[in-house]
Coordinates of C-alpha atoms in Angstrom, one line a residue:
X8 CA -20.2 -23.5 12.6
X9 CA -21.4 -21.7 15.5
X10 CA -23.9 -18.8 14.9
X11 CA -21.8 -16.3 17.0
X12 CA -18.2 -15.8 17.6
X13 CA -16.0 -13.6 19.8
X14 CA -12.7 -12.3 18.9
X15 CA -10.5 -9.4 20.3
X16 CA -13.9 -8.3 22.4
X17 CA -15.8 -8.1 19.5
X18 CA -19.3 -10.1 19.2
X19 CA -19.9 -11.6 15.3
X20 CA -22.6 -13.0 13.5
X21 CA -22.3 -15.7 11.3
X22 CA -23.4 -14.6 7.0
X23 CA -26.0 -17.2 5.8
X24 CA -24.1 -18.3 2.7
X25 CA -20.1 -19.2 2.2
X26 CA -17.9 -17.0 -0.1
X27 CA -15.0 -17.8 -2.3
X28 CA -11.6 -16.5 -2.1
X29 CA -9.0 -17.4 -4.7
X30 CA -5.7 -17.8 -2.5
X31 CA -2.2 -17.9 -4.0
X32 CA 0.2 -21.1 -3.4
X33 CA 3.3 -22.4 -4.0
X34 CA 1.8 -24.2 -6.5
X35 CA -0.6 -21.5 -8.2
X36 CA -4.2 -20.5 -7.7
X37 CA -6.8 -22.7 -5.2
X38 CA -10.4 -21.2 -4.2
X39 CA -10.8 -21.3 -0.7
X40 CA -14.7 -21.8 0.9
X41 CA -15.1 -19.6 3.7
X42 CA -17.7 -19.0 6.2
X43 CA -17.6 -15.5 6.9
X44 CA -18.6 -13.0 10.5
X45 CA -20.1 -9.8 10.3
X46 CA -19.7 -7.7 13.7
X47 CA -22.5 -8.1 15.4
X48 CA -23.1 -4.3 16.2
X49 CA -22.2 -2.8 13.1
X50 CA -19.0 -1.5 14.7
X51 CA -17.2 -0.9 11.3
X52 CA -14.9 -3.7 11.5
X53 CA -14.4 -5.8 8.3
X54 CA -15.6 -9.3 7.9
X55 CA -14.0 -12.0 9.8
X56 CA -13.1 -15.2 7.8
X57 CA -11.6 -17.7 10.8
X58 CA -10.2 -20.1 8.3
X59 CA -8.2 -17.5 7.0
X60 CA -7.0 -16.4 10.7
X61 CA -5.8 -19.9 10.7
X62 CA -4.2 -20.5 7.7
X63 CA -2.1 -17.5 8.3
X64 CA -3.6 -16.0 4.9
X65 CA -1.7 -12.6 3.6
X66 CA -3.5 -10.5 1.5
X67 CA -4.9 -13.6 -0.1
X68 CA -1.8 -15.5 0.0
X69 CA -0.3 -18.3 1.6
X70 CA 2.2 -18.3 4.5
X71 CA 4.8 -19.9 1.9
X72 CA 4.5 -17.9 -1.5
X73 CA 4.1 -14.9 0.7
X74 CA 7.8 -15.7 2.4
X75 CA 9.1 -16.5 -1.5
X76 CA 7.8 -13.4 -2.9
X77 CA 9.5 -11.6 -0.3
X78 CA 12.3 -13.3 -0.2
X79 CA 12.4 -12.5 -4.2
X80 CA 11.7 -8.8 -3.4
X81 CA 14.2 -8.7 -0.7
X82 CA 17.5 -10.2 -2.9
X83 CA 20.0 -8.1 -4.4
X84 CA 19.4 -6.3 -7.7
X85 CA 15.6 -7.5 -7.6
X86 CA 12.7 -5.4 -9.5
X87 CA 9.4 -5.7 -8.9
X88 CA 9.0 -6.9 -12.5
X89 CA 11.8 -9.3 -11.9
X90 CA 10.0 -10.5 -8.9
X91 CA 6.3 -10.6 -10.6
X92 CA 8.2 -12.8 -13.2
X93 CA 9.7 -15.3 -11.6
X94 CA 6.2 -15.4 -9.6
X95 CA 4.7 -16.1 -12.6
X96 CA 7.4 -19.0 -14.2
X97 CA 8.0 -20.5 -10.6
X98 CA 4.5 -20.1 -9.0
X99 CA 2.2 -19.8 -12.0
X100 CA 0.8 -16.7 -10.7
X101 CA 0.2 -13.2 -12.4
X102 CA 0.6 -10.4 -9.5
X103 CA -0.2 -6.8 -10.7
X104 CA 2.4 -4.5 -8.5
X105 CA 0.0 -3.4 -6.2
X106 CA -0.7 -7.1 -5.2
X107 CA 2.8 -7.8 -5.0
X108 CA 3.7 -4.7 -2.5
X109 CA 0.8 -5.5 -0.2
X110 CA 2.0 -8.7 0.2
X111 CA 5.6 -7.8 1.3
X112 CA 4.4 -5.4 3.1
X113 CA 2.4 -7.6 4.8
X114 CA 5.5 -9.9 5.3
X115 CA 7.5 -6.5 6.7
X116 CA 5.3 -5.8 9.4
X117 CA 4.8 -9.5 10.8
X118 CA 8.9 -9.9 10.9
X119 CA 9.5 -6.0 12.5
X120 CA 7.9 -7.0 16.0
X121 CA 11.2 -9.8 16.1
X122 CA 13.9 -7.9 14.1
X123 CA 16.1 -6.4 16.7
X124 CA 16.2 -9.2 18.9
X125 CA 17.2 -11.6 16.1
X126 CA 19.6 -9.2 14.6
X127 CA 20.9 -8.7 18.2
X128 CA 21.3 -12.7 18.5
X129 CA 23.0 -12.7 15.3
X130 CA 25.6 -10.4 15.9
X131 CA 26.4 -12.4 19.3
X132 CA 26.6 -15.5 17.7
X133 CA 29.0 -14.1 15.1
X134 CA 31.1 -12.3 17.9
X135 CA 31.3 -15.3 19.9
X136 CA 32.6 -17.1 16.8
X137 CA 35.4 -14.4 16.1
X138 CA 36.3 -14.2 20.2
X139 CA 37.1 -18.1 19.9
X140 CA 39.2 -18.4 16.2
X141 CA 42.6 -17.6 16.2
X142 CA 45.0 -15.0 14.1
X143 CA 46.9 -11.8 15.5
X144 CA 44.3 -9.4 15.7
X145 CA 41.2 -8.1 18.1
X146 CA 37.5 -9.2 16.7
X147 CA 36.3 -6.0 15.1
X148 CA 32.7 -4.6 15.8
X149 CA 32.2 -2.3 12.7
X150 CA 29.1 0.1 12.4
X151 CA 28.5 1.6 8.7
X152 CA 25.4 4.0 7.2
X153 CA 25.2 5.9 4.0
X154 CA 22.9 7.5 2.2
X155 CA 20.8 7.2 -1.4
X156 CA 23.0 10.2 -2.8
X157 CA 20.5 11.2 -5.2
X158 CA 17.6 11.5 -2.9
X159 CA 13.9 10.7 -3.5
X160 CA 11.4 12.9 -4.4
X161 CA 8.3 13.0 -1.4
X162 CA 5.9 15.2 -1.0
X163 CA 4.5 15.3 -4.4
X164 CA 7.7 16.2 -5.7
X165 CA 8.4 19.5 -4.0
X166 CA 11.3 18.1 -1.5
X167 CA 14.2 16.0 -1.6
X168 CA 14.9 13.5 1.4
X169 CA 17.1 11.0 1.0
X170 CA 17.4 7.0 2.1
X171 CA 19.1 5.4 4.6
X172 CA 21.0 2.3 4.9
X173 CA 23.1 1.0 7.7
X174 CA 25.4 -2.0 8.4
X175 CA 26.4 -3.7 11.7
X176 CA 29.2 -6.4 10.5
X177 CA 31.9 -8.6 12.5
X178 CA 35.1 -9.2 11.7
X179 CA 37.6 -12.1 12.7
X180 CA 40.9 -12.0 14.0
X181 CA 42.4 -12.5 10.6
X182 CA 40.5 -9.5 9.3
X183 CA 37.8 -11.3 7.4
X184 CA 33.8 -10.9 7.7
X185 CA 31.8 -13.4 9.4
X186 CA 28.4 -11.5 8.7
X187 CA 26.5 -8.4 8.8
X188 CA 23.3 -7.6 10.0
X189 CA 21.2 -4.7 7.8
X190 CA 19.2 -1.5 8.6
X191 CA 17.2 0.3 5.6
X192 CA 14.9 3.0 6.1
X193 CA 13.0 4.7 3.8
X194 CA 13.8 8.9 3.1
X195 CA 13.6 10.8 6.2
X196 CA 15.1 14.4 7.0
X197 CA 18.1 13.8 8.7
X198 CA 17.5 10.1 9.2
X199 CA 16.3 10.1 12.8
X200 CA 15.0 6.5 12.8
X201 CA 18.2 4.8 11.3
X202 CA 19.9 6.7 13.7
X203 CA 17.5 5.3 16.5
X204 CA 17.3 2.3 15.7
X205 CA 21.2 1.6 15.2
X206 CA 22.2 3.2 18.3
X207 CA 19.5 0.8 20.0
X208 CA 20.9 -2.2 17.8
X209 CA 24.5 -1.5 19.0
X210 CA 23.6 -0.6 22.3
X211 CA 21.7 -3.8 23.2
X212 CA 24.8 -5.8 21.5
X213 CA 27.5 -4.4 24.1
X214 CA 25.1 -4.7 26.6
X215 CA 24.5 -9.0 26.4
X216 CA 28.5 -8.9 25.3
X217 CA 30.4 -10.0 28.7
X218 CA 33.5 -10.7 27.2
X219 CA 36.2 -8.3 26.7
X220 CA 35.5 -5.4 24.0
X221 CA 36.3 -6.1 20.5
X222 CA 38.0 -3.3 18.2
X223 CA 35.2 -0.9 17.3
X224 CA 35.4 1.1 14.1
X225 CA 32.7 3.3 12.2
X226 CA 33.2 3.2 8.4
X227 CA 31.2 5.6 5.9
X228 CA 31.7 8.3 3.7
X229 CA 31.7 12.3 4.9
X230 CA 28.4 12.9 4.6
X231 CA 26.5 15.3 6.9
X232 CA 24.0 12.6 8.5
X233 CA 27.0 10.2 8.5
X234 CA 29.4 12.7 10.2
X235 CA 26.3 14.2 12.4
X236 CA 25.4 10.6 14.1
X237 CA 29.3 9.8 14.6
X238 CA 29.8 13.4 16.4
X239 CA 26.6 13.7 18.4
X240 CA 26.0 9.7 19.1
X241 CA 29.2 7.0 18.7
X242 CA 31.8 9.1 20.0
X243 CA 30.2 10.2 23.2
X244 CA 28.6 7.0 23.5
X245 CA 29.2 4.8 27.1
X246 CA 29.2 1.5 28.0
X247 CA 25.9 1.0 28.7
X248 CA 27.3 -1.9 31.7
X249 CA 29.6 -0.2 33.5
X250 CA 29.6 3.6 31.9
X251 CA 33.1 3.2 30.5
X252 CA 34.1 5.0 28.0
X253 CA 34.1 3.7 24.3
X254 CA 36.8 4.0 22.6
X255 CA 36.6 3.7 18.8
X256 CA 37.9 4.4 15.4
X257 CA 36.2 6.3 13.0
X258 CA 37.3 5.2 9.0
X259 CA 36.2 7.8 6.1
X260 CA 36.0 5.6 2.4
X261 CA 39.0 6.8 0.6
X262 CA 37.2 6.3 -2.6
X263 CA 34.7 9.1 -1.6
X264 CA 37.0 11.2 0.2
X265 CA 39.8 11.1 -3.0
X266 CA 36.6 12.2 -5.1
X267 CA 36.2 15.1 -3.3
X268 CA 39.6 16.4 -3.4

């Protein structure tokens, strides 16, 4: 190993003696030997571990039981003791919950940088597919968001925001769904980066669509975000080609609407 390294500008010095790390597998717990770089001129940066740069280590985890864990995390009606559990029966490995969410987290922010383009992709793919079937009706484009009614306490308790949630889904022309693609964001007042980020989602979709339009609908409850973003955002909203006009149907959920009345 060389005695000096460089990496992102920053000149290291090589420690005398290797360290252990105890890394997490697929196949349970392994102790890694590393040979560890301190920065050279004290410039606060922690200690660089190159076999760990290329292993792809996160948080002391592997590439693959990171991806499972939060793939686990990620399914429907998962817990984090759920999740911890089947780490442990599957994986032999006993995460506390703080290990657990850095690791997802960790998973989060490597797969945000290529989100919207592979959402955008996805939808194309699955308009494309509904363009070319057959039955008696237009491909429909359908945007949806609601709300975590309750609301979550922030701010040590003292205020009430509430969580976000929003849909982009394709139907065929018999009516059925191909797919949807998901937005979830964490409690915000008035949910200014769902709103954001869908309008850029749907946006960049009708932008890379050349084909004719499909049916476009908006379907949610009458909530005040829900109503704000359809009023202020999806109904002005132009073709972002050619500055048309977009015209589009706007569906409130009878079962919310008939609870109200």
């Amino acid at each position: 190993m060389p005695s000096h390294v460089e990496f992102e500008s920053t000149p290291y010095t090589r420690v005398r003696r290797p360290t252990p790390q105890i890394v997490a597998t697929l196949f349970g717990k392994v102790r890694l030997w590393r040979v560890g770089y301190r920065p050279t001129h004290r410039t606060g940066e922690p200690t660089l571990f190159p076999v760990a740069l290329q292993l792809g280590l996160a948080a002391g985890a592997t590439p693959a039981i990171a991806e499972r864990a939060a793939y686990y995390q990620s399914e429907a009606g998962a817990t984090q003791r759920r999740t911890r559990q089947r780490l442990r029966d599957e994986h032999g490995l006993r995460w506390g919950i703080k290990k657990l969410r850095e690791v997802v987290a960790r998973v989060a922010d490597g797969m945000a940088a290529a989100r919207h383009d592979v959402q955008v992709q996805n939808i194309l793919r699955l308009l494309e597919q509904a363009w070319v079937g057959t039955g008696p009706h237009k491909p429909v484009l359908s945007v949806g968001r609601d709300g975590i009614s309750f609301g979550l306490p922030v701010r040590g308790g003292t205020v009430f925001e509430v969580a976000t949630a929003g849909t982009v889904t394709v139907m065929n022309r018999r009516g059925r769904r191909l797919g949807t693609v998901y937005l979830a964001h964490t409690p915000e007042s008035k949910q200014g980066t769902m709103s954001r980020n869908l309008t850029r989602l749907v946006t960049a979709v009708l932008q890379a669509w050349e084909r004719p339009l499909p049916r476009l609908c908006y379907v949610t409850d009458a909530g005040d975000n829900e109503s704000a973003y359809y009023a202020t955002v999806l109904r002005p909203m132009r073709h972002p080609r050619t500055g048309d006009r977009l015209d589009g149907v706007r569906v409130v959920d009878y079962y919310h609407a008939s609870e109200r009345l």
